[in-house]
Short mmCIF file of C-alpha atoms and ligand atoms in Angstrom, two decimals:
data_model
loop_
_atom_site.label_atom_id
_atom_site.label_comp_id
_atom_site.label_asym_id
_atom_site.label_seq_id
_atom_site.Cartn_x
_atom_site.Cartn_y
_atom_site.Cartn_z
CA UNK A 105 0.00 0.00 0.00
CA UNK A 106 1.43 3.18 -0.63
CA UNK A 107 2.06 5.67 1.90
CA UNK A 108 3.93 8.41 0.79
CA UNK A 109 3.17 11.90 2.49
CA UNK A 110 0.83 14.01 1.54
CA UNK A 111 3.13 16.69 0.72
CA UNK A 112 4.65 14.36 -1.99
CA UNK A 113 1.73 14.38 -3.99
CA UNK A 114 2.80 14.91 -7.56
CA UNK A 115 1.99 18.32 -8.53
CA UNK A 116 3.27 18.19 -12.55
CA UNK A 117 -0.57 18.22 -13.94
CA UNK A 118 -1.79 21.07 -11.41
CA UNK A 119 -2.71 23.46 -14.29
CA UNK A 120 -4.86 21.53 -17.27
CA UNK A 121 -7.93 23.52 -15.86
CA UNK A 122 -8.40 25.86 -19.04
CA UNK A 123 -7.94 23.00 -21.91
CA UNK A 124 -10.71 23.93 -24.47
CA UNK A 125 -12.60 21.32 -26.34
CA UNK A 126 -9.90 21.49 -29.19
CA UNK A 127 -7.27 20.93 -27.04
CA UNK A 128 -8.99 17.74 -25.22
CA UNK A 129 -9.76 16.75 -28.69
CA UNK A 130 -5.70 17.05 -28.98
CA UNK A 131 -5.56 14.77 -26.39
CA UNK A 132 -8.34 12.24 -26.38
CA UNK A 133 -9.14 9.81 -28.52
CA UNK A 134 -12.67 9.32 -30.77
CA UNK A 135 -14.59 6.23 -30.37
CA UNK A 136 -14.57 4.87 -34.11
CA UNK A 137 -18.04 2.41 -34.66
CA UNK A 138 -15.65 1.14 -37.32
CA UNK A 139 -12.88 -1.17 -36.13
CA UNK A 140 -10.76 -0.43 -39.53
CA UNK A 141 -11.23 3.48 -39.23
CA UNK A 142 -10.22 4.74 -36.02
CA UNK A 143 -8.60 7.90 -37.56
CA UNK A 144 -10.41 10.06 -38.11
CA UNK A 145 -12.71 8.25 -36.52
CA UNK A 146 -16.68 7.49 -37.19
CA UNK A 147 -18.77 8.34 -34.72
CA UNK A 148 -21.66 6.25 -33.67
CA UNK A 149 -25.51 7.78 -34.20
CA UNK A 150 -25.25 8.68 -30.29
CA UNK A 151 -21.76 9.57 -30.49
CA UNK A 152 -22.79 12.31 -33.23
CA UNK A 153 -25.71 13.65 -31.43
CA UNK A 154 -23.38 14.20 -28.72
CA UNK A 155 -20.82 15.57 -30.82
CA UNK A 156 -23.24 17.86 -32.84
CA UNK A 157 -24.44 19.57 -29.30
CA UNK A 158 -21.08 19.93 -28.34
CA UNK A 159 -20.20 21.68 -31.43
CA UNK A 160 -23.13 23.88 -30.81
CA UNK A 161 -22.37 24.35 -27.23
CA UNK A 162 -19.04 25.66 -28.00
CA UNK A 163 -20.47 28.59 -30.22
CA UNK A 164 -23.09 29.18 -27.99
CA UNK A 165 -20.76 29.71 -24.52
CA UNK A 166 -19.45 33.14 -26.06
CA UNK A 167 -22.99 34.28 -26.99
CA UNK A 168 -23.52 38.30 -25.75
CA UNK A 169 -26.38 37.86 -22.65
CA UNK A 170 -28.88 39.35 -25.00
CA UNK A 171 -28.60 36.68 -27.94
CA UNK A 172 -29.02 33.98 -25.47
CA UNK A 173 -32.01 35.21 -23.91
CA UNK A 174 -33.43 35.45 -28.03
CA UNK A 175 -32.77 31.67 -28.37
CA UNK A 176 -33.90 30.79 -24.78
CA UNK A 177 -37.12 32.90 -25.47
CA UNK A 178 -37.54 31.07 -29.38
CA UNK A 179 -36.97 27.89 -27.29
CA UNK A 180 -39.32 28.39 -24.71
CA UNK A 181 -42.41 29.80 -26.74
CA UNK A 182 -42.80 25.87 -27.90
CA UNK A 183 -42.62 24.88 -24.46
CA UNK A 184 -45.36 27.36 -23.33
CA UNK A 185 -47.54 26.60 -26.13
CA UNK A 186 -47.35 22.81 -25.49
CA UNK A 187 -47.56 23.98 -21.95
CA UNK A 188 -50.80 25.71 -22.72
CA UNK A 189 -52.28 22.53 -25.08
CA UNK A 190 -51.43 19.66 -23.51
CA UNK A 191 -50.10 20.22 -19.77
CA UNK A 192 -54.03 20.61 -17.48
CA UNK A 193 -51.80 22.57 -14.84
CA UNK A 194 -50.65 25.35 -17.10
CA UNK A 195 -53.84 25.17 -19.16
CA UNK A 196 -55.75 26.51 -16.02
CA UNK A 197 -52.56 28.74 -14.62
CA UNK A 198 -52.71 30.71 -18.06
CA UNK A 199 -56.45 31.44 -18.17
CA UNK A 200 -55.78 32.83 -14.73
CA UNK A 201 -53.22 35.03 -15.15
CA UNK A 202 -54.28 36.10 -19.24
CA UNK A 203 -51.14 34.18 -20.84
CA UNK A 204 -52.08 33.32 -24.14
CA UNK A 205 -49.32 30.68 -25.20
CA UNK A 206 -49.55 31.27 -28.77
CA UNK A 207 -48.41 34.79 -28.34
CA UNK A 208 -45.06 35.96 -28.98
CA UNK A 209 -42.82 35.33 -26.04
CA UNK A 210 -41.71 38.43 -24.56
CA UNK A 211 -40.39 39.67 -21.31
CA UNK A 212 -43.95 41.60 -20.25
CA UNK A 213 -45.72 37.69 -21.20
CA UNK A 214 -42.61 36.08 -19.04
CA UNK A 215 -42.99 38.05 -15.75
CA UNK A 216 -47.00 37.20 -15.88
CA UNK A 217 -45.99 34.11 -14.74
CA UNK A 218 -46.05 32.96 -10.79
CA UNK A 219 -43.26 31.13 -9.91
CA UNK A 220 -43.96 26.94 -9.40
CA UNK A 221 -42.87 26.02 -5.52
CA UNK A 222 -42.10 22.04 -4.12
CA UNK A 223 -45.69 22.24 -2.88
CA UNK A 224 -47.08 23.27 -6.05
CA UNK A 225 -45.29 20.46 -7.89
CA UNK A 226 -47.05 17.97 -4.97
CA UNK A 227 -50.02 19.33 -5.51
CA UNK A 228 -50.55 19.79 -9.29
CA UNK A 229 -49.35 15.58 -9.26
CA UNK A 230 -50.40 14.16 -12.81
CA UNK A 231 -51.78 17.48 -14.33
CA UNK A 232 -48.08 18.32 -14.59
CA UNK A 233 -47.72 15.91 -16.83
CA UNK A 234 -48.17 16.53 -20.32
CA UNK A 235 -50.69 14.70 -22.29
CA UNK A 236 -49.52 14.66 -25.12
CA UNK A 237 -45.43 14.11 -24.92
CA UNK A 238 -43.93 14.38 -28.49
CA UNK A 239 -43.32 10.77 -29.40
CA UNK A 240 -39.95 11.54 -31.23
CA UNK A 241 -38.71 12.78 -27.54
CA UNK A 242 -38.25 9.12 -26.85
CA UNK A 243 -39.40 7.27 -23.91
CA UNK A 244 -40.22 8.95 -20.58
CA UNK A 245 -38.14 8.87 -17.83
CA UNK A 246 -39.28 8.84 -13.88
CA UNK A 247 -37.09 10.54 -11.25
CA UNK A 248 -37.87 10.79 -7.76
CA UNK A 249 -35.64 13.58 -5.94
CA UNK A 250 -34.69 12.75 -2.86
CA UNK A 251 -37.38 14.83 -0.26
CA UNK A 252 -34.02 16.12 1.62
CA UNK A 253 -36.65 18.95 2.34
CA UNK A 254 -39.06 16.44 3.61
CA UNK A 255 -41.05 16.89 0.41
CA UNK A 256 -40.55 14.23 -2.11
CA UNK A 257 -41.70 14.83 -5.61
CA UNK A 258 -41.49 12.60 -8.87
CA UNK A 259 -39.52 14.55 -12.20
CA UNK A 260 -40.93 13.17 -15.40
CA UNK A 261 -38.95 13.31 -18.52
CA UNK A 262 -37.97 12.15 -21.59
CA UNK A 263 -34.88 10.67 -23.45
CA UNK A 264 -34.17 14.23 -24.73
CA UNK A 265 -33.88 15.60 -21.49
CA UNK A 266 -31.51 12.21 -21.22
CA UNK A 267 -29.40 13.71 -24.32
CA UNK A 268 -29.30 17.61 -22.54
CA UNK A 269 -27.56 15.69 -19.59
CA UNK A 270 -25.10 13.93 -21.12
CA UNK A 271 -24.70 16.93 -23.50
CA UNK A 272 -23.44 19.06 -20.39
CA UNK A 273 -21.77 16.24 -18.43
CA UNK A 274 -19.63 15.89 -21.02
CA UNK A 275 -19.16 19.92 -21.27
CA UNK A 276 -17.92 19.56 -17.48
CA UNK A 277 -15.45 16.83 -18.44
CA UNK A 278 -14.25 19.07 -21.14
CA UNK A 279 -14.47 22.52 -19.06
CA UNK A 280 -12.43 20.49 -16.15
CA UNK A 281 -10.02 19.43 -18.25
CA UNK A 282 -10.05 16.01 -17.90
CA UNK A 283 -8.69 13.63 -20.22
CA UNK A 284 -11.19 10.91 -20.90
CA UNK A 285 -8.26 7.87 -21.15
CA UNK A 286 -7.64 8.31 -18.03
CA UNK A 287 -9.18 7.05 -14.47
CA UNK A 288 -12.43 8.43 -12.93
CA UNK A 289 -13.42 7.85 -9.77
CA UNK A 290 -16.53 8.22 -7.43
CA UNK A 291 -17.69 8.29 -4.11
CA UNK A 292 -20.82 8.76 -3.96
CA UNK A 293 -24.81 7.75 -2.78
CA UNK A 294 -25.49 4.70 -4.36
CA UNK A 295 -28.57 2.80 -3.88
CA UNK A 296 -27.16 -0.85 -3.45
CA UNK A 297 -24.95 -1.66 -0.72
CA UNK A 298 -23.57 -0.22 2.55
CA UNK A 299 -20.78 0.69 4.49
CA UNK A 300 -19.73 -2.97 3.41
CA UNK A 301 -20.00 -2.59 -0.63
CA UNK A 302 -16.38 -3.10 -2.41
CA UNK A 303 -17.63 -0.83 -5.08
CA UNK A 304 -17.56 -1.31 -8.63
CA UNK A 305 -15.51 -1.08 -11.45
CA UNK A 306 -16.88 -0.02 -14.85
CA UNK A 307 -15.51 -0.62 -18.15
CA UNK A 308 -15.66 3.19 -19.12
CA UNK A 309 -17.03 7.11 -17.90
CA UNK A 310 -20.13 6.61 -18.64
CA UNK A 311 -23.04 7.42 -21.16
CA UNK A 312 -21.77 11.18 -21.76
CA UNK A 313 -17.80 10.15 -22.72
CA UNK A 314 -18.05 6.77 -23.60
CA UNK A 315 -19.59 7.13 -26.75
CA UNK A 316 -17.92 9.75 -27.82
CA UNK A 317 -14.29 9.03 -26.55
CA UNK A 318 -12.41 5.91 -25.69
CA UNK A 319 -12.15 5.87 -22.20
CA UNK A 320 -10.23 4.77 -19.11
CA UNK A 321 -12.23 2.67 -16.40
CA UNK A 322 -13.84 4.21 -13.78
CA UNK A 323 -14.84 3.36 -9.73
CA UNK A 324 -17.52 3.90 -7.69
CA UNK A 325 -18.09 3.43 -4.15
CA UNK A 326 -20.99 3.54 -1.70
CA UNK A 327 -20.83 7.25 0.21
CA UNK A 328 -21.86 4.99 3.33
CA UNK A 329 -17.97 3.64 3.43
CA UNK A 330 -16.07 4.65 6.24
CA UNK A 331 -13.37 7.38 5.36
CA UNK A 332 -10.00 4.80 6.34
CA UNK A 333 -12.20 2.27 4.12
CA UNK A 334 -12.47 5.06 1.57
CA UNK A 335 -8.85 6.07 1.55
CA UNK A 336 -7.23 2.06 1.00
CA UNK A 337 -10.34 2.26 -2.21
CA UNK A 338 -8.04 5.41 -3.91
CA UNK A 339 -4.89 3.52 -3.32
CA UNK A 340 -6.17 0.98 -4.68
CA UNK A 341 -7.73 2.31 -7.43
CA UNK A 342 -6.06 4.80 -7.99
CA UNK A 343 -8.37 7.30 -10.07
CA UNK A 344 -6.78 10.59 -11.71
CA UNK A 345 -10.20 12.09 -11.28
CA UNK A 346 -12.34 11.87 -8.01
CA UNK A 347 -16.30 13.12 -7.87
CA UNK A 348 -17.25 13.39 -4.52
CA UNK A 349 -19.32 15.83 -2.12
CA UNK A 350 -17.75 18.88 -0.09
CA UNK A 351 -18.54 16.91 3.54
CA UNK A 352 -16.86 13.89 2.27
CA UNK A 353 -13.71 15.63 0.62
CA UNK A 354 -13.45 17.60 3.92
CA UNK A 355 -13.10 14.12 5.57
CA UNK A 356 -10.71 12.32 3.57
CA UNK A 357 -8.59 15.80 3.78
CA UNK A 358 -8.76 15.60 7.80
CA UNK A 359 -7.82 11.88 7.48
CA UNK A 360 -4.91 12.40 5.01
CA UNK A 361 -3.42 15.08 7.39
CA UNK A 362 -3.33 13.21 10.63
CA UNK A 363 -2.64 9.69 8.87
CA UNK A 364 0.21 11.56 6.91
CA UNK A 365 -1.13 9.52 3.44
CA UNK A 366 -1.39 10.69 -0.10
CA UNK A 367 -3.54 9.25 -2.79
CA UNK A 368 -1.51 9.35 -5.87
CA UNK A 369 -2.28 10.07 -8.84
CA UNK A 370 -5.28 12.41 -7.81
CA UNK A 371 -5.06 15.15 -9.69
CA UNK A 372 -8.53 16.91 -9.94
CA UNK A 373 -11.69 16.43 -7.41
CA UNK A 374 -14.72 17.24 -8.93
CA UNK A 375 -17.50 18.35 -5.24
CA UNK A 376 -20.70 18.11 -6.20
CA UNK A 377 -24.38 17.91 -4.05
CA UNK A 378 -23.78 20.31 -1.36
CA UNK A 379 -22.18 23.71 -0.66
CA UNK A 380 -18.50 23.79 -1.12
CA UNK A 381 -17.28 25.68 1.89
CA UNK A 382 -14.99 28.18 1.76
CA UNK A 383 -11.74 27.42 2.45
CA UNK A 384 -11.76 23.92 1.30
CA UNK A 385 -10.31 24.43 -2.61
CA UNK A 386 -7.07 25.94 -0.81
CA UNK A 387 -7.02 23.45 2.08
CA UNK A 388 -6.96 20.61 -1.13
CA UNK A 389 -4.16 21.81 -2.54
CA UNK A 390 -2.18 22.32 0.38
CA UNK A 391 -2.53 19.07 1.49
CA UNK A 392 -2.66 16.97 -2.38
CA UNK A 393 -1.37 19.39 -4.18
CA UNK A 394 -5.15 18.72 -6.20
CA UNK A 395 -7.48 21.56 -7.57
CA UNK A 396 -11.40 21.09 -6.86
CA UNK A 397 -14.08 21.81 -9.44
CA UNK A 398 -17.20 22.61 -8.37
CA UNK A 399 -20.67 22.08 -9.53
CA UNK A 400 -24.05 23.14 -8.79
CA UNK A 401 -27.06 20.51 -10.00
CA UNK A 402 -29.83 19.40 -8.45
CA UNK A 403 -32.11 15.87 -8.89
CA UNK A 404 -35.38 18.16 -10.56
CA UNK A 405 -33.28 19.98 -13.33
CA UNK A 406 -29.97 18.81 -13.84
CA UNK A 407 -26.59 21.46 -14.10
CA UNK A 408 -27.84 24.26 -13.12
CA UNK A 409 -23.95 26.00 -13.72
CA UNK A 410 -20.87 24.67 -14.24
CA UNK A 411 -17.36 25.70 -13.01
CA UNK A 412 -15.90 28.21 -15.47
CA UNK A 413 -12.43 26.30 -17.17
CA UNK A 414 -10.68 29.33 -16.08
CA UNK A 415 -12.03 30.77 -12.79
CA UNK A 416 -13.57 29.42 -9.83
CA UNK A 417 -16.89 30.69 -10.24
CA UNK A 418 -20.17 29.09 -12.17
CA UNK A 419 -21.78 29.47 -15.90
CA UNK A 420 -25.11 28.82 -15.61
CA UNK A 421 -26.22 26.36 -18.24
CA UNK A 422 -28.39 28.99 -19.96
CA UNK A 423 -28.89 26.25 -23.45
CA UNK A 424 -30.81 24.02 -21.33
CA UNK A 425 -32.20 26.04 -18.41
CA UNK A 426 -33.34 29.86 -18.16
CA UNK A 427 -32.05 30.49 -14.53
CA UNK A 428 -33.19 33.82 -12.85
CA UNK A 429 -31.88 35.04 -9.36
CA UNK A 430 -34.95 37.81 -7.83
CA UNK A 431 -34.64 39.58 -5.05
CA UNK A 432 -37.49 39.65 -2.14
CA UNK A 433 -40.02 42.11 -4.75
CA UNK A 434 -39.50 39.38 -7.47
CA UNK A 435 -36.92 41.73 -9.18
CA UNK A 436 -33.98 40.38 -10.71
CA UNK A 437 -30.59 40.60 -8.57
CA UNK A 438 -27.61 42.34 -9.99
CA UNK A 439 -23.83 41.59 -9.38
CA UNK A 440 -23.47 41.04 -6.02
CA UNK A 441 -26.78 41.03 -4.69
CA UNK A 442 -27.87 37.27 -3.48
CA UNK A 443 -31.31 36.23 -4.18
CA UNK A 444 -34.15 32.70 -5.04
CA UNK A 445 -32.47 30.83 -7.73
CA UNK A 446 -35.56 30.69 -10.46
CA UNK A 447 -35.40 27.80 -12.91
CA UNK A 448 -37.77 26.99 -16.16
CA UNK A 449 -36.44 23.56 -18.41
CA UNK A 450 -36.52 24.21 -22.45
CA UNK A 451 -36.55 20.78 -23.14
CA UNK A 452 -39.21 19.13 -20.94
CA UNK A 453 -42.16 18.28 -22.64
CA UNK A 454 -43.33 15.65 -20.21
CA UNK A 455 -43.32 18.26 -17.17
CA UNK A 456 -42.15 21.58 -18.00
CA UNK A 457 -40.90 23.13 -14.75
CA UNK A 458 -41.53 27.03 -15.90
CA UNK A 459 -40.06 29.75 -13.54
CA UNK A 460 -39.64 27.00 -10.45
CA UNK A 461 -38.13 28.24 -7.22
CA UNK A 462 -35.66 25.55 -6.11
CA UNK A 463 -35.21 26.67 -2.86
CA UNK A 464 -31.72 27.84 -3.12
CA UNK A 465 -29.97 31.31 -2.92
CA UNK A 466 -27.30 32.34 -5.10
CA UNK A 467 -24.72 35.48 -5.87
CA UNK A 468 -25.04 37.14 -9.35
CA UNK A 469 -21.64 37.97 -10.30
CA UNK A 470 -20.53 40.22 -13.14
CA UNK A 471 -19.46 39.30 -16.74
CA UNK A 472 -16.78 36.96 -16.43
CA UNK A 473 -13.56 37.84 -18.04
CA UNK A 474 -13.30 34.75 -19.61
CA UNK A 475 -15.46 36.04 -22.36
CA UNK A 476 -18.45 33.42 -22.34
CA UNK A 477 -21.58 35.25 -22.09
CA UNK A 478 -23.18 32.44 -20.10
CA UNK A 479 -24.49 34.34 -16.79
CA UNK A 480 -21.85 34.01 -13.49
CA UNK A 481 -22.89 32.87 -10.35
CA UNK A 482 -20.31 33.80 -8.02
CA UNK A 483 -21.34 31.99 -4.85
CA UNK A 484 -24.13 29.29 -4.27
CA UNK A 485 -25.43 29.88 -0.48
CA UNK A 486 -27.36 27.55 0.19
CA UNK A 487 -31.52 26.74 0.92
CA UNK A 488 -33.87 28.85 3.41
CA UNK A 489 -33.74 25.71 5.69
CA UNK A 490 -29.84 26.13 6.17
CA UNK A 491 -30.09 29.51 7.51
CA UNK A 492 -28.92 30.29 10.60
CA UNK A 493 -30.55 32.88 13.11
CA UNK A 494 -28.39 35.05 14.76
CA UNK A 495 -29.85 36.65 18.41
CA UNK A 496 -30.03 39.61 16.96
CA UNK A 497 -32.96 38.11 14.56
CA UNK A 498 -30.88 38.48 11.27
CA UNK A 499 -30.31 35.55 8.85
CA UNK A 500 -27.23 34.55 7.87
CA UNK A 501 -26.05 31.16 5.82
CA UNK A 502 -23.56 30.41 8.80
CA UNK A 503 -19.80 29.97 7.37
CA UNK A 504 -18.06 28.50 10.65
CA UNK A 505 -14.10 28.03 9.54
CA UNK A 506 -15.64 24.35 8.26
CA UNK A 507 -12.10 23.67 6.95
CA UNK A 508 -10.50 24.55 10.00
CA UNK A 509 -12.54 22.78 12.14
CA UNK A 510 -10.13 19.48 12.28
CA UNK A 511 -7.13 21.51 12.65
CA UNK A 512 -8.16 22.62 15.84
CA UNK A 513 -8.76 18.62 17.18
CA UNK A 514 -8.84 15.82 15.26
CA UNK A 515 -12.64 14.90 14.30
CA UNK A 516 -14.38 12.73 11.98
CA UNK A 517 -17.33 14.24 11.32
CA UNK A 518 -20.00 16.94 12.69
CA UNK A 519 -22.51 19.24 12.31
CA UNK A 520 -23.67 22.41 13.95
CA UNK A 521 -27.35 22.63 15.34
CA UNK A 522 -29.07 25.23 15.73
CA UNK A 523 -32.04 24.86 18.26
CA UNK A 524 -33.06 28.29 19.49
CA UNK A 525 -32.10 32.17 19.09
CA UNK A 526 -29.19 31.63 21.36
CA UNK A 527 -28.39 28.06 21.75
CA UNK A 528 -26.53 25.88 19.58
CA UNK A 529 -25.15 22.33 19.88
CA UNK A 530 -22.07 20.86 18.31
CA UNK A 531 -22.47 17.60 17.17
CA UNK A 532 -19.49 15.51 16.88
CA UNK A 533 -17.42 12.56 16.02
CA UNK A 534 -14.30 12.98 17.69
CA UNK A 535 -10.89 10.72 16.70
CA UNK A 536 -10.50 10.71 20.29
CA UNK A 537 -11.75 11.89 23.42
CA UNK A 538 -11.80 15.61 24.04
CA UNK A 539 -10.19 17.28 27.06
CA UNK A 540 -11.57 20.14 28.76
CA UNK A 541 -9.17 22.53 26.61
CA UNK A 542 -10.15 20.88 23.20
CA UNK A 543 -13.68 21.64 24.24
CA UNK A 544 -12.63 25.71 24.75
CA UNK A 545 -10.89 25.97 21.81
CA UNK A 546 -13.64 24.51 19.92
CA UNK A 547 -16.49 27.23 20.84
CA UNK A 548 -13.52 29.71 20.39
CA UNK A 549 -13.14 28.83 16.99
CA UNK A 550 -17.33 28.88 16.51
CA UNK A 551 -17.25 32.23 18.41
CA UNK A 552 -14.91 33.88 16.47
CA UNK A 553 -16.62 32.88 13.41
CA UNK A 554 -20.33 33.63 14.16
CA UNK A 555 -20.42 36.03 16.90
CA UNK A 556 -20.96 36.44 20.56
CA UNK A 557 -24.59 35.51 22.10
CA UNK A 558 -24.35 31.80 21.56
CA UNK A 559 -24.36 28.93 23.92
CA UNK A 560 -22.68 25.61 22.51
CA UNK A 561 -22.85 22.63 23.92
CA UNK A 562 -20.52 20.18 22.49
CA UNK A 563 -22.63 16.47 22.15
CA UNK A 564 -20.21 12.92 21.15
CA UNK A 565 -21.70 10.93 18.50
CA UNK A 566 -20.89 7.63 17.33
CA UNK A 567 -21.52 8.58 13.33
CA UNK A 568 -24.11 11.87 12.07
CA UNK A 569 -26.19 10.46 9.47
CA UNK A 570 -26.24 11.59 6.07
CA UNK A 571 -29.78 12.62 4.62
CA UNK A 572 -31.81 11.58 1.88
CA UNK A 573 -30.00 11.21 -0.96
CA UNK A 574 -26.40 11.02 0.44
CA UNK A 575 -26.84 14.63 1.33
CA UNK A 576 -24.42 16.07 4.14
CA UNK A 577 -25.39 19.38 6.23
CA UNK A 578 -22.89 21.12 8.19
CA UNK A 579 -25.62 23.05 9.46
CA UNK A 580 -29.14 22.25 10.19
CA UNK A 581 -31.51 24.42 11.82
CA UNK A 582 -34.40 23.48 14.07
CA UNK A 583 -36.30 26.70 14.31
CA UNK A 584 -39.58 26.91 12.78
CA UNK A 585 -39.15 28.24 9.21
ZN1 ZN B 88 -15.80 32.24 -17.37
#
């Protein structure tokens, strides 16, 4: 088993974060259906559907804001008139709030629309659902999201929406850099198997790469795995790539440091699921010498934005989705202001989600200097139910030096509970037993971060469960809403 230390960690490939599509293409290698032809190569019917979107994508990136808004409004004018025809929930919503969907789609028609909450979605159930789904969308497809809100609902859609997700997944392999020969890895929720599942190996990426590219193998293993477990899995492994959630990249960080192990040949970790904390890109290259990509999807809609290739902030994914951030009066946010993330799908014709509030809270940022016109989101914050109360009575998404937090003792895991104006508790899964002073410097550290006014009791734990879905909170609050 290797063992080297962490510090070790080879740094050579640190700064492939800006290859373009060209320059993967440089790199990678085309799937050929043709055994005799491999160069250039001949792609597969999926393979070019893929390939033609990408194509398109790539144009479509550097668009100015106002020519993607044209096509996202010439997009979603067939939506809202198959809306209007064949979908019994809009058909009503319309004729209440004098839409006609046959007229042309303009910003005045757009802001008649309410905005479509989790309970709405539960209660509209099958008149949702369109009646009359195009067949040459393919089959539909059934997704139930994972009611981390306590409110489960079922996302119908289609084989195209299928193609618009693999379309982008394999945009984020390209805008990451990766290099689709080599080894992905994942650690993630999976439905089969526990703490005790050896994970799998696969043949290839995927359906987004594999058709496309010939690919190196890839891993997965069961979230649910203990973090030693987790670590011999990489050494084994040994993926270049690693998808994974903030909580659980926190962990195997913590672990590396005290165990003084690397996991060569990690090179890029791709955090998906929750919030990436602050502090944790820097704290995983000081200890792997590894850069993080972010992402920001969700089960109802997919990528919502993507990691820019050349900054750490987030495209929104305006070909598939029209995302708008409001303010409290319903008004859209401008750079810098944080407000509702808004989202309406322009290809769902089984259940078009149209101006659906997801429950989270994002940044506007300005144009990024990349040049893509895609809208930046600098900073995803987080949902209503993961904001904390200070005594004072204002709301803040609590940052609490999250990275830091196993610097000061060793810990495995925890999470910060808020349960009233003034009173917090500190859940945790120590390495080993705290003294008296670990205990001090503890609600220092949450002092200094949050403010005066709380109390914290410090509670021992033998594991903190992970929610629906695989989902980790840091912070959970248990005031009414
Ligand atoms: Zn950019």
């Amino acid at each position: 088993m290797p063992s080297a230390a962490c510090d070790e960690a080879d740094t050579s490939e640190m700064n492939g974060g800006d290859a373009s599509f060209a320059q993967v293409m440089g790199t990678g290698t085309f799937r050929s259906i043709l055994p005799d032809t491999v160069w250039p190569a001949i792609a597969g019917p999926r393979a070019a559907s893929l390939l033609a979107l990408q194509y398109q994508l790539e144009r479509s990136e550097w668009f100015p804001p106002e020519q993607l808004r044209q096509e996202q409004f010439r997009q979603l004018q067939n939506v809202i008139r198959h809306a209007g025809a064949s979908v019994p929930y809009y058909g009503k919503l319309f004729a209440e709030h004098g839409i006609d969907a046959n007229a042309p789609l303009d910003d005045a028609q757009w802001s008649k629309l309410p905005l479509l909450s989790r309970v709405d979605i539960q209660q509209a159930g099958d008149t949702l659902i369109s009646t009359a789904i195009p067949k040459s969308h393919g089959e539909m497809t059934s997704l139930s999201t994972s009611g981390s809100t306590g409110m489960p609902v079922t996302i119908k859609g289609t084989a195209l929406t299928q193609l618009f997700w693999l379309a982008l997944t394999l945009r984020d392999h390209l805008w990451s850099g990766m290099d689709p020969a080599k080894k992905f890895g994942a650690v993630r929720f999976m439905k089969k198997g526990g703490a005790e599942f050896p994970g799998e190996r696969h043949k290839g990426w995927g359906g987004a790469a594999d058709p496309v590219f010939v690919t190196g193998p890839s891993f997965v293993l069961n979230i649910m795995t203990p973090v030693e477990k987790q670590i011999e899995w990489l050494q084994q492994t040994r993926p270049d790539y690693l998808l994974t959630y903030p909580s659980n990249l926190m962990a195997l960080l913590t672990h590396c440091r005290h165990n003084k192990v690397a996991i060569p040949p990690l090179q890029l970790v791709e955090t998906f699921g929750e919030i990436l904390p602050p502090g944790v890109r820097d704290a995983t290259k000081e200890a792997w010498a590894v850069r993080v990509v972010d992402m920001y999807s969700t089960n109802e809609v997919g990528y919502v934005a993507l990691q820019c290739p050349e900054h750490e902030h987030y495209h929104v994914q305006s070909e598939n989705l029209l995302v708008e951030v409001i303010d409290e009066g319903g008004r859209p946010c401008a750079p810098g202001q944080t407000g509702r993330v808004i989202v309406s799908t322009l290809h769902n014709f089984a259940m078009p989600l149209l101006r659906y509030a997801l429950g989270d809270f994002a940044t506007v940022g300005k144009p990024c200097p990349c040049g893509r016109g895609l809208p930046v989101l600098t900073n995803i914050v987080g949902r209503v139910r993961n904001m904390m109360t200070l005594p004072s009575g204002d709301q803040i998404w609590p940052t609490f030096g999250a990275s830091k937090i196993g610097d000061v003792v060793p810990i495995r895991q925890f999470q910060l509970v808020q349960k009233t104006l003034t009173e917090l508790e500190f859940h945790v899964v120590p390495q080993r037993s705290f003294t008296s002073d670990d205990e001090a410097k503890m609600r220092a550290l949450i002092t200094r971060e949050l403010g005066p006014g709380f109390q914290i009791a410090i509670t021992y734990h033998e594991a903190i469960a992970r929610g629906p879905g695989g989902k980790y909170e840091d912070f959970r609050s248990e005031l009414p809403a």
